[in-house]
Short mmCIF file of C-alpha atoms in Angstrom, two decimals:
data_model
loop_
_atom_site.label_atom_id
_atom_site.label_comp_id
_atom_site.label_asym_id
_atom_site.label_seq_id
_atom_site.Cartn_x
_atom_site.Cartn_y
_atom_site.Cartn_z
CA UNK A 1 4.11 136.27 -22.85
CA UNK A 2 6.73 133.43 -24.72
CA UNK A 3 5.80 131.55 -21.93
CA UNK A 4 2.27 131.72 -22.51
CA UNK A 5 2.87 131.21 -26.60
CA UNK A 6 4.73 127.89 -25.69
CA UNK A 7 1.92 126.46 -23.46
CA UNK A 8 -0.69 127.21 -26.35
CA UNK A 9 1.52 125.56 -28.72
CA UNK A 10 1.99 122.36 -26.42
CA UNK A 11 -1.89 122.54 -25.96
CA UNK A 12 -2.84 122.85 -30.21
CA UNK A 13 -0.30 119.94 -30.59
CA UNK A 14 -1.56 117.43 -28.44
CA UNK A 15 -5.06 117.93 -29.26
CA UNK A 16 -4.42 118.33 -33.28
CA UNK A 17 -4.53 114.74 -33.64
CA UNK A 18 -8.40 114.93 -32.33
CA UNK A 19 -11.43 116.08 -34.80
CA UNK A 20 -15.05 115.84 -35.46
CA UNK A 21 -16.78 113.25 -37.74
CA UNK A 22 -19.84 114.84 -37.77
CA UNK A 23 -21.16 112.63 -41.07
CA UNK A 24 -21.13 109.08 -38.55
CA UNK A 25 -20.56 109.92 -35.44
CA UNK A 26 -22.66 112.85 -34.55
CA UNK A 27 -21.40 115.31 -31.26
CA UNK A 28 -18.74 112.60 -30.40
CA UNK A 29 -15.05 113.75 -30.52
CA UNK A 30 -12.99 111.13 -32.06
CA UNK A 31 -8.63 111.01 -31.97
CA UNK A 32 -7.63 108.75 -34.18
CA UNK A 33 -10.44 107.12 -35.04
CA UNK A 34 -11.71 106.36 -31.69
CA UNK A 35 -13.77 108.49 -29.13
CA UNK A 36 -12.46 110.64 -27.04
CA UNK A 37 -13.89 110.18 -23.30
CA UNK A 38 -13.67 111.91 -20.28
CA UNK A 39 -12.04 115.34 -20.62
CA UNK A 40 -12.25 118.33 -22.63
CA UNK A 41 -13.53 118.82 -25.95
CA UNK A 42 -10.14 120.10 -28.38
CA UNK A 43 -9.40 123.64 -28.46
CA UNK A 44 -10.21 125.34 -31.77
CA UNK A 45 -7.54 126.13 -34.84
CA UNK A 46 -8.93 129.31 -34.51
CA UNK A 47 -8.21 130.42 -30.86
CA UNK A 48 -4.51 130.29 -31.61
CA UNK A 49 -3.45 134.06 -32.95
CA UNK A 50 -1.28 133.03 -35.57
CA UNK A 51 -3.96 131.22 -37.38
CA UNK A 52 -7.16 133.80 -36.85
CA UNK A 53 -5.77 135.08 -40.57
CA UNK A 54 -6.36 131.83 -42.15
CA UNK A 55 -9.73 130.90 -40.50
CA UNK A 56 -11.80 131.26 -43.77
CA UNK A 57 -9.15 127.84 -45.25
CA UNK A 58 -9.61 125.79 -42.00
CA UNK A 59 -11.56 122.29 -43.42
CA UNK A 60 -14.51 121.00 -41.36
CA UNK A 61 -13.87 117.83 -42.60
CA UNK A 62 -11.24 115.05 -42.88
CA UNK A 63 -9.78 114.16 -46.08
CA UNK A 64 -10.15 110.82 -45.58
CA UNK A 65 -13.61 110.83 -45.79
CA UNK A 66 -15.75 109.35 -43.07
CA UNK A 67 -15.36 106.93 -40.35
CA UNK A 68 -16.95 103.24 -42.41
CA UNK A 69 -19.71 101.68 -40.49
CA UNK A 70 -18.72 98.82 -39.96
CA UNK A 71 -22.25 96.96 -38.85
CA UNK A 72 -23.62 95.55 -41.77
CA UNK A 73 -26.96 94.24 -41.43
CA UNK A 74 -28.97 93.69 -37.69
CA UNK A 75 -26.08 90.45 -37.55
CA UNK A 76 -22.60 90.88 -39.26
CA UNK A 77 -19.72 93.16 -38.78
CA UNK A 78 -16.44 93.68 -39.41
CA UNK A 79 -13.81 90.85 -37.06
CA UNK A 80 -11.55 94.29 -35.74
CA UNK A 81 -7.98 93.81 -35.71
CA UNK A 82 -6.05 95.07 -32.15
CA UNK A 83 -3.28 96.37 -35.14
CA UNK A 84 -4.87 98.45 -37.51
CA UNK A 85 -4.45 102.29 -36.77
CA UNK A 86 -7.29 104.68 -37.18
CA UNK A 87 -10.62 103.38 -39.09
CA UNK A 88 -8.15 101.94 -41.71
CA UNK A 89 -7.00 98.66 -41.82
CA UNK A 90 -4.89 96.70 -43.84
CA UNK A 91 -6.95 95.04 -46.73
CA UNK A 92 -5.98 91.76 -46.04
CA UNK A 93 -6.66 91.69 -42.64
CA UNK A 94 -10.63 92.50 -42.74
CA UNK A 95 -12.26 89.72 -42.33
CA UNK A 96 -16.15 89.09 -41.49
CA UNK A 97 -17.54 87.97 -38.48
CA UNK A 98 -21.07 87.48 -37.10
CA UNK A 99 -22.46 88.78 -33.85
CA UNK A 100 -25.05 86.04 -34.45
CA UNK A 101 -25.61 83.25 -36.82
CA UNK A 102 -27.47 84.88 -39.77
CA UNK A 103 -30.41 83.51 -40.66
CA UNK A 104 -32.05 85.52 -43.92
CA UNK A 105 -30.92 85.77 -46.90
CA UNK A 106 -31.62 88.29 -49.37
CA UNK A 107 -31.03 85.69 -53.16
CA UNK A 108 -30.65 88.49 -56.28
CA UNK A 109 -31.38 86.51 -59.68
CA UNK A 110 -30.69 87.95 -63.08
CA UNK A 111 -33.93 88.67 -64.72
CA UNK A 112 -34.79 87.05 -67.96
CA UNK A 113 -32.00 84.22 -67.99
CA UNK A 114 -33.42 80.56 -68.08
CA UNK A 115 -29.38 79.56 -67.51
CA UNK A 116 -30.09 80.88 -64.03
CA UNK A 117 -32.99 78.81 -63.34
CA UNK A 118 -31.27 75.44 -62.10
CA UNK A 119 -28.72 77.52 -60.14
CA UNK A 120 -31.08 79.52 -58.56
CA UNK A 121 -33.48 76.13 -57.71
CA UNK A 122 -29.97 74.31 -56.01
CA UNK A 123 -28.95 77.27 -54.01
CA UNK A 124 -32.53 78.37 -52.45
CA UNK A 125 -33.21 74.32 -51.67
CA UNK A 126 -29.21 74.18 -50.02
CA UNK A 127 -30.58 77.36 -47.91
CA UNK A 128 -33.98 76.44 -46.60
CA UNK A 129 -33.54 72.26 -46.04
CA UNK A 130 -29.96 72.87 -45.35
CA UNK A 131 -29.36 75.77 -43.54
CA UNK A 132 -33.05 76.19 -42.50
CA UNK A 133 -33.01 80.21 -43.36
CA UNK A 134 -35.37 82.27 -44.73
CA UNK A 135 -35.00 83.34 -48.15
CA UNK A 136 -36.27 86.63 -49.54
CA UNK A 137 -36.36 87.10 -53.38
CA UNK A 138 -38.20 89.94 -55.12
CA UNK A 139 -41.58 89.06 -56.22
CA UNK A 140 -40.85 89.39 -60.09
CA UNK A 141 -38.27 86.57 -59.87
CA UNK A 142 -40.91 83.76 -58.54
CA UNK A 143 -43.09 84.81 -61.60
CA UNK A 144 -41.02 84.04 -64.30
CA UNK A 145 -42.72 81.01 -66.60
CA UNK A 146 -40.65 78.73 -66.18
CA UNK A 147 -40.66 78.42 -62.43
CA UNK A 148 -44.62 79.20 -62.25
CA UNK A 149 -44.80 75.71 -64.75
CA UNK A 150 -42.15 73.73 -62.36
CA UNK A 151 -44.29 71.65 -60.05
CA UNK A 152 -41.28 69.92 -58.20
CA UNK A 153 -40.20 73.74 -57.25
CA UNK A 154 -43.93 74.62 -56.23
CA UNK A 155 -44.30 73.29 -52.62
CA UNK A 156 -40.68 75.52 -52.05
CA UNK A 157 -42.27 78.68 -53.91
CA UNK A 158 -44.57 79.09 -50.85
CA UNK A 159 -41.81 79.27 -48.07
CA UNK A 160 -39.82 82.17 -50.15
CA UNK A 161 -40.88 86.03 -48.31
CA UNK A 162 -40.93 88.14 -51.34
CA UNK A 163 -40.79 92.04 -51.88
CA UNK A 164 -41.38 94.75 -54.52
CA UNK A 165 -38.63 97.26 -55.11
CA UNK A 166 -39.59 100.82 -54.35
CA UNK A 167 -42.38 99.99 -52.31
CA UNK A 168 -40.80 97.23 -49.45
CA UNK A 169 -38.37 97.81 -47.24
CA UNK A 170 -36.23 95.23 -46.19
CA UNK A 171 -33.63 96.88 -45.19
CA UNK A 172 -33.57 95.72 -41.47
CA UNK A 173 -34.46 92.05 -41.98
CA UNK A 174 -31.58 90.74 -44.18
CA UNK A 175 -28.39 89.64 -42.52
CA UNK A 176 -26.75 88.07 -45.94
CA UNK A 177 -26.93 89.01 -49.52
CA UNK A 178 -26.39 85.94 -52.20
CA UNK A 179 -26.15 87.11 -56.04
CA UNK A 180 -26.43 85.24 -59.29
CA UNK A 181 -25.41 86.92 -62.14
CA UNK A 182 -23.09 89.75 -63.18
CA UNK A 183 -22.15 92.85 -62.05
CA UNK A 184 -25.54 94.33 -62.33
CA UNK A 185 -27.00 92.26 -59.65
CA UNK A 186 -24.03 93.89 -57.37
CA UNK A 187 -25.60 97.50 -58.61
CA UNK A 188 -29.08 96.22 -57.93
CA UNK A 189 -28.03 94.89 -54.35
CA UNK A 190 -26.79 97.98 -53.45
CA UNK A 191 -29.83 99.98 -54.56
CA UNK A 192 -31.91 98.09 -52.15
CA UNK A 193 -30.00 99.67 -49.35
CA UNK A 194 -29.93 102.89 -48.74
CA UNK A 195 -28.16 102.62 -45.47
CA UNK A 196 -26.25 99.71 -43.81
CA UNK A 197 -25.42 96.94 -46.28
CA UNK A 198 -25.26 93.07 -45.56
CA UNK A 199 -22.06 91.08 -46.67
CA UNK A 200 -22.50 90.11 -50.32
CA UNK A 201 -21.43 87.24 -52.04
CA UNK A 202 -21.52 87.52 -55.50
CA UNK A 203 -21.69 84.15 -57.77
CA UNK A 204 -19.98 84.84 -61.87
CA UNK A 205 -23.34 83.51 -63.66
CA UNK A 206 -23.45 86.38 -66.07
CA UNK A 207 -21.29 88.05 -69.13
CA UNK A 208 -18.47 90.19 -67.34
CA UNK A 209 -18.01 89.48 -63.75
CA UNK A 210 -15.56 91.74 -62.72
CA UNK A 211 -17.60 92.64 -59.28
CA UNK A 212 -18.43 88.53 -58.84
CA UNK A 213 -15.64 86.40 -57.94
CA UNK A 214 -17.21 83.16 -56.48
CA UNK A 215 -17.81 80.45 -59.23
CA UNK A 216 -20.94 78.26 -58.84
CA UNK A 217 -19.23 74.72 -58.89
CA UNK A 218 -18.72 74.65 -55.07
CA UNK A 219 -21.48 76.83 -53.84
CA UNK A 220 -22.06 75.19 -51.09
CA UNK A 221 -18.76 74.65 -49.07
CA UNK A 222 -18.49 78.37 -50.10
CA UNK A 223 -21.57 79.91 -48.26
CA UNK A 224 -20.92 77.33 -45.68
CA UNK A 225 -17.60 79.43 -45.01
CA UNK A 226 -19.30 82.90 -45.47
CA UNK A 227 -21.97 81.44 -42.47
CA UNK A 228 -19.80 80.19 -40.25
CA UNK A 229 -18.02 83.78 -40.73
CA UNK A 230 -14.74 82.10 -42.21
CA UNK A 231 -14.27 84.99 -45.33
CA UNK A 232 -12.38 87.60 -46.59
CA UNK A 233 -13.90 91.02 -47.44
CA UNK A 234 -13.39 94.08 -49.17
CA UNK A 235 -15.14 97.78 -48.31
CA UNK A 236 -16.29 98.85 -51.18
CA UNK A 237 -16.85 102.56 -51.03
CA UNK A 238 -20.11 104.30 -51.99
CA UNK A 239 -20.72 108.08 -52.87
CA UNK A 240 -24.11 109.69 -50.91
CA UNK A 241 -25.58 111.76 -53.32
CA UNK A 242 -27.83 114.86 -52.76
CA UNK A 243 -30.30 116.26 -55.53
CA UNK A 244 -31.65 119.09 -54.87
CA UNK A 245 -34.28 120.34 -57.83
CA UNK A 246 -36.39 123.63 -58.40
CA UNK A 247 -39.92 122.35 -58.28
CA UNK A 248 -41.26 125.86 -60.12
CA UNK A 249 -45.01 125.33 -59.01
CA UNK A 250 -45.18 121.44 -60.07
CA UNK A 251 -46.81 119.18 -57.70
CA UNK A 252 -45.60 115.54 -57.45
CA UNK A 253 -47.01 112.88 -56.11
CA UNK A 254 -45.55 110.62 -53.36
CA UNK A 255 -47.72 107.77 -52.84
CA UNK A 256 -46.54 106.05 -49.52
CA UNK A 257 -43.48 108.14 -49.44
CA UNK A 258 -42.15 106.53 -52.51
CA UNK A 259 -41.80 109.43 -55.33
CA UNK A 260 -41.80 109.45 -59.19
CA UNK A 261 -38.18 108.29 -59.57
CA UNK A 262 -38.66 105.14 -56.65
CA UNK A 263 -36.41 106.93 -53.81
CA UNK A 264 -37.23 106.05 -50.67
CA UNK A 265 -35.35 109.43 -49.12
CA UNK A 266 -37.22 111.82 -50.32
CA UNK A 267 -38.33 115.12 -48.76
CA UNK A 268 -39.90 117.95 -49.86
CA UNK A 269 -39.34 121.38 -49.26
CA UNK A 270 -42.59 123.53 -48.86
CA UNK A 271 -41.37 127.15 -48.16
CA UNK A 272 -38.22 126.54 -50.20
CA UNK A 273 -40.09 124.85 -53.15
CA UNK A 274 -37.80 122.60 -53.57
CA UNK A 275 -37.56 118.53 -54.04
CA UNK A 276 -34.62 116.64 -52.32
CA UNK A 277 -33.25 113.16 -53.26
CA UNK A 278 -30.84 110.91 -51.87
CA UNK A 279 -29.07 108.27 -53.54
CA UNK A 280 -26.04 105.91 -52.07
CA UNK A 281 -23.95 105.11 -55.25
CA UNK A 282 -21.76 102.05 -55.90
CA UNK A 283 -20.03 102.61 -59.15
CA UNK A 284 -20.33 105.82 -60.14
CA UNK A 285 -22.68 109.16 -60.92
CA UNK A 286 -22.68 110.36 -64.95
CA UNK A 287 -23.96 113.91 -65.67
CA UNK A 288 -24.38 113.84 -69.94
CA UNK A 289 -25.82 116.00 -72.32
CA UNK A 290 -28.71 113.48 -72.78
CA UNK A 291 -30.50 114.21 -76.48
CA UNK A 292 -29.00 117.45 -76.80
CA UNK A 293 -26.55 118.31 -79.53
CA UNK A 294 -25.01 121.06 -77.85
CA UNK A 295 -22.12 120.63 -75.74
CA UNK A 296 -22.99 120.45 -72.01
CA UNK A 297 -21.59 122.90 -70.00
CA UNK A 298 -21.85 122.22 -66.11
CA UNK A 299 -19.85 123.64 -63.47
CA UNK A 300 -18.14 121.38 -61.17
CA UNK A 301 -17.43 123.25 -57.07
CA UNK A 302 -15.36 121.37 -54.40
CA UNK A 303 -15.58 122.20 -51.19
CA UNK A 304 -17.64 125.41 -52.39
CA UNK A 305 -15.09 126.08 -54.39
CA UNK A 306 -15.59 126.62 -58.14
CA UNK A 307 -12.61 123.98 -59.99
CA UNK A 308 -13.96 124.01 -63.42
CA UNK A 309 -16.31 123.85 -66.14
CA UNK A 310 -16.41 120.83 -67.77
CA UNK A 311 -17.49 121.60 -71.39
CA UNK A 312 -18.00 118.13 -73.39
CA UNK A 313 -20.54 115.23 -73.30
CA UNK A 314 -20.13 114.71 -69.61
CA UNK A 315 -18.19 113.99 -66.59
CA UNK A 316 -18.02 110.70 -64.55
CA UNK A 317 -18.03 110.98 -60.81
CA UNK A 318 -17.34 107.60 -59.72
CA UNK A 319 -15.69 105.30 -56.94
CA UNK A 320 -12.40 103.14 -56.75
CA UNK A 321 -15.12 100.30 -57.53
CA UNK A 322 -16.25 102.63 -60.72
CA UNK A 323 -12.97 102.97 -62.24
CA UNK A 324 -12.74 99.86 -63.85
CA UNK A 325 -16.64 100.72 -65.12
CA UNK A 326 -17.40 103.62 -66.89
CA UNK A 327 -14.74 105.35 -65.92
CA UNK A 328 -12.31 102.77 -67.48
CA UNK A 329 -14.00 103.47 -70.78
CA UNK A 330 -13.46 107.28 -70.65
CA UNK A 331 -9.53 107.20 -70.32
CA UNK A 332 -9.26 107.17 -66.68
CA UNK A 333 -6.92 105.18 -64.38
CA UNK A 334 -8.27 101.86 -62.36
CA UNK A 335 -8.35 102.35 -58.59
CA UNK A 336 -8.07 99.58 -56.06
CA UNK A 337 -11.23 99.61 -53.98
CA UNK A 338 -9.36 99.98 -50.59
CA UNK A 339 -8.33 103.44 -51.84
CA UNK A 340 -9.98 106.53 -50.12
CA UNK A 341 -10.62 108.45 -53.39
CA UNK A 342 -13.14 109.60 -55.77
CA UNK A 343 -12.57 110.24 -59.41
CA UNK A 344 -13.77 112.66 -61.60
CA UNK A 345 -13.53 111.77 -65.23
CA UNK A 346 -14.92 113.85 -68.31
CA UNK A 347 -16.74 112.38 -71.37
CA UNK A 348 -15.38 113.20 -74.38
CA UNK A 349 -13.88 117.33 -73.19
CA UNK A 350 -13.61 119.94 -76.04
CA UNK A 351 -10.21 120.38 -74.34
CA UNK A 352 -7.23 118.64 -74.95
CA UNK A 353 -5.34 119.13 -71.44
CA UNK A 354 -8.50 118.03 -69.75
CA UNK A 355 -7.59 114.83 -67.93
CA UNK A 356 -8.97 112.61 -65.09
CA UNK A 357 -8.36 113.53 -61.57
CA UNK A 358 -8.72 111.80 -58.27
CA UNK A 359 -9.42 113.74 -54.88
CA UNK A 360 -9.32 113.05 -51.51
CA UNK A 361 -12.52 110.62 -50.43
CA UNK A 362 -13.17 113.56 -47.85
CA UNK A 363 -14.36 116.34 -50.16
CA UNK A 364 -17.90 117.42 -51.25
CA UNK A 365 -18.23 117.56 -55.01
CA UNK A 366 -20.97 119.85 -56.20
CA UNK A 367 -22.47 119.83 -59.44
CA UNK A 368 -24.78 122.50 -61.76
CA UNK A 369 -25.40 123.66 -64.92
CA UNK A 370 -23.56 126.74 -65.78
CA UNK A 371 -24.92 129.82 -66.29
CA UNK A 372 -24.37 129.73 -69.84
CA UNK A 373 -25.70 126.16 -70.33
CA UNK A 374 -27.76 125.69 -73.37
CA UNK A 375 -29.26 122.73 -72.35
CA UNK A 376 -30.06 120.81 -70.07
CA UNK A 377 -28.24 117.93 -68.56
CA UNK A 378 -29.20 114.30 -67.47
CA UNK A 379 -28.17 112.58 -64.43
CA UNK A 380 -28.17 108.73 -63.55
CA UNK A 381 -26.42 106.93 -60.40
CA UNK A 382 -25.07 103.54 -61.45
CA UNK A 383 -27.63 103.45 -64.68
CA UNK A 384 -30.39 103.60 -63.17
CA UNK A 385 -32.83 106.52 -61.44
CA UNK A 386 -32.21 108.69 -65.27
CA UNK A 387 -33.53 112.47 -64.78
CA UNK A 388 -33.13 116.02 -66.07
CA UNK A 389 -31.05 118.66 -64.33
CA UNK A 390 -32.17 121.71 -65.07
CA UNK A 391 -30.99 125.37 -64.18
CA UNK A 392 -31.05 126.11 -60.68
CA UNK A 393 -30.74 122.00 -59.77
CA UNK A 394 -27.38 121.17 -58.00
CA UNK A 395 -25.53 117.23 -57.35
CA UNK A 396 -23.95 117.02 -54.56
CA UNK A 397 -21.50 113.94 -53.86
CA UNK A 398 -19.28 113.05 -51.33
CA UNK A 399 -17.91 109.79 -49.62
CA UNK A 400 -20.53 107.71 -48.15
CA UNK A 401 -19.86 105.95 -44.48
CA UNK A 402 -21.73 103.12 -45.92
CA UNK A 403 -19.43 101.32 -47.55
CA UNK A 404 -20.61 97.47 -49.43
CA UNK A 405 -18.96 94.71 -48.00
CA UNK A 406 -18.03 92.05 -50.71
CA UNK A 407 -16.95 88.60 -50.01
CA UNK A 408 -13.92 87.77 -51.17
CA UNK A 409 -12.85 84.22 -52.99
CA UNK A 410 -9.25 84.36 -51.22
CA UNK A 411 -7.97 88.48 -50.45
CA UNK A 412 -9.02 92.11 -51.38
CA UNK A 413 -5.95 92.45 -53.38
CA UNK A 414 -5.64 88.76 -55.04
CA UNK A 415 -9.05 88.93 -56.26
CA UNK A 416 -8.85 92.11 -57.77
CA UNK A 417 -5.92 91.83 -60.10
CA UNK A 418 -7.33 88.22 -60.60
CA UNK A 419 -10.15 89.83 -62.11
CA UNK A 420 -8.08 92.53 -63.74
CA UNK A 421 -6.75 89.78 -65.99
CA UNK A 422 -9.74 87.33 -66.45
CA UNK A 423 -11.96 89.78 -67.46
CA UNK A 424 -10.45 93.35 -68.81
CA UNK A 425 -7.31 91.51 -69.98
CA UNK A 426 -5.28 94.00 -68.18
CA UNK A 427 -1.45 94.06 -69.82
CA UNK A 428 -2.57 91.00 -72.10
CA UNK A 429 0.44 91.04 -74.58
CA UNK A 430 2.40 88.09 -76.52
CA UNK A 431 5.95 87.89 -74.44
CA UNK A 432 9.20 88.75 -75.65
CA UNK A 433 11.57 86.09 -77.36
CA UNK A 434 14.63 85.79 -75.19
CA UNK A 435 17.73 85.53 -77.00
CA UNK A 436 19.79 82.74 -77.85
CA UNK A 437 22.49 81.73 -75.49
CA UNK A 438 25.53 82.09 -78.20
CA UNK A 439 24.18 85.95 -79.32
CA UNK A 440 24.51 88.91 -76.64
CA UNK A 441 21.86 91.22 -75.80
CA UNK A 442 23.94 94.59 -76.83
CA UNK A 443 24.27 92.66 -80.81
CA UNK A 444 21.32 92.32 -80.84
CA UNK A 445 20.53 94.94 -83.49
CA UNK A 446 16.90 96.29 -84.33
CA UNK A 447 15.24 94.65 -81.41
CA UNK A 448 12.27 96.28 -78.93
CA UNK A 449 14.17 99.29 -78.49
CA UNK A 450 14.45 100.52 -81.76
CA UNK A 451 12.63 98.82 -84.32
CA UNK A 452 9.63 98.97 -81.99
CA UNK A 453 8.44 95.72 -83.08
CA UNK A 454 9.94 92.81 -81.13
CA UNK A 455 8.30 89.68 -80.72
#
């Protein structure tokens, strides 16, 4: 019988290191991050007798949070490194590559911005006579006045393939993405994709720029390096969001599969009556009282498991990327994008102890509106898609396994704090006088220490 004991302990520990991604990766059996081929599937938690007793606590899921796809677009992928160990690599070392040269390009303008214009005209001419690519903009951006009046830009305005948002999918026919303005065109970008993402390079034409590193001087040695597949990138981590409503005997409509809200991944529920939406999320998913003036009162599960009730104006649910957004705003900490992690941040809590918390990346967050609720709450994912949430509704969030890949000007890391002090002023302060050469630091006096107001 020991000897029996020993050989199942032998046999758990070699094959603990082995379990399922079912979120990316379907019936495959993956060991440290790559599939395991050509023997057994691993032996259960629960086959081993001294764990049957804790077989209602064993996860189903890794904490990490699923395995990235790293195919982004019918063309580009990640360059993998022989080094890294599991899915995760070091930041510094991802780098893109191309499978083959791309040749669309997806151009996001800012809406409304005439300082856009000439940018916009130089970067679409460098693409097409250039580069000879095919340029997709959506059709809103070709009608602006000022462009429609241009008759040096009118011969070009008939090679561009436009699109409408909500009702064109382009999903499968763009290999880069090329944004001018601020962060909002990074939002929009991802919006457009509700699956696999293209590399994104993100041009600072607009008021913030925290998510758009590349300046507009030099734009074309830059994309010439992003083509030939000579760039830096950063993961940025999305959240796939599930809403699942009570419909209550109303009937929507969903011309062309598109419903009232503009999500393509929608399916309804006959014998359940219900209405299902799915969202991918780049910065971050705010539940609020909306017009209320009641507190709201929503209870937050993890895992199924009831953490709290978050009684206030709100609660942020929002990426490493979101941190420095909303987030930032509501008193939580700033999270490097390479961080497996999601952050859940009230608005305004009627309690004092009630502060931000990060989880694993790996855990399902679910959201409703507490029994005693005496409103109703609104959702929104990245500012956009606004709706009620009513009783009986639920949000569920977790880690998405497709992530946005961002171009980087020089490294994940350098660019980040870069923009950490350009544009949020991060530990901005006047420095500290040094003290003469003939005085001594402990004669000082009232300096920093105690006067509290050194200069």
């Amino acid at each position: 019988m020991e000897q029996e004991k020993v050989n199942g302990s032998k046999e758990l520990s070699a094959d603990a290191a082995s379990y399922r991604c079912s979120a990316c990766h379907g019936d495959e059996d993956w060991a440290l991050g790559h599939p395991i081929r050509g023997r057994a599937k691993s032996r259960s938690l629960s086959a081993s007798p001294a764990l049957a007793s804790t077989r209602e606590f064993r996860r189903t899921r890794s904490l990490h949070g699923p395995c990235p796809v790293t195919t982004f677009g019918p063309k580009a992928c990640v360059l993998q490194n022989p080094q890294s160990i599991m899915h995760i690599q070091d930041p510094a070392s991802q780098r893109l590559t191309w499978n083959k040269s791309p040749k669309s390009v997806l151009v996001i303008k800012k809406v409304r911005d005439a300082s856009l214009l000439q940018p916009f005209r130089e970067l679409c001419t460098y693409l097409m006579e250039q580069n000879n690519m095919i340029v997709y903009v959506e059709k809103k951006v070709l009608e602006d006045p000022a462009l429609v009046s241009d008759d040096h830009f009118g011969p070009m305005k008939r090679r561009f393939c436009t699109f409408r948002e909500d009702y064109d999918d382009i999903s499968n026919q763009i290999d880069l993405i090329i944004c001018l303005g601020g962060d909002g065109t990074l939002l929009y970008a991802s919006s457009l994709f509700q699956g696999s993402v293209p590399p994104v390079m993100a041009f600072h034409l607009g008021s913030l720029g925290f998510l758009t590193p590349f300046n507009f001087e030099n734009f074309q040695s830059q994309v010439t390096q992003v083509i030939q597949g000579n760039a830096a990138i950063v993961l940025r981590s999305r959240l796939k969001v599930r809403v699942v409503k009570e419909l209550c005997g109303k009937k929507l409509a969903v011309p062309n599969g598109v419903s009232e809200h503009g999500v393509l991944a929608t399916a309804l529920d006959a014998e359940l009556g219900k209405q299902v939406m799915q969202y991918q999320v780049l910065n971050e998913v705010v539940i609020d009282r909306g017009p209320s003036s009641y507190l709201s009162n929503v209870d937050v599960y993890l895992d199924g498991h009831l953490i709290t009730t978050v009684q206030g104006d709100g609660v942020i649910v929002s990426t490493p990327t979101g941190s420095t957004a909303y987030a930032a705003a509501a008193g939580a900490s700033m999270i490097h994008p390479n961080v497996p992690a999601i952050m859940v941040t009230p608005i305004c809590p009627h309690s004092l102890s009630f502060r931000p918390i990060v989880v694993p990346a790996g855990v399902e967050l679910k959201i409703m509106l507490s029994p005693e609720a005496r409103n109703t709450a609104w959702v929104s994912f990245d500012g956009r898609k606004r709706q009620e949430i009513r009783h009986g509704d639920s949000i569920s969030i977790t880690t998405s396994c497709y992530p946005l890949p961002s171009v980087c000007v020089r490294d994940p890391v350098s660019d980040w704090f870069e923009s950490l002090a350009q544009c949020l002023h991060w530990n901005l302060r006047k420095r500290q006088a040094h003290f003469p050469e003939d005085e001594g630091g402990d004669e000082a006096g009232d300096g920093d220490e105690e006067g509290g107001s050194g200069s």
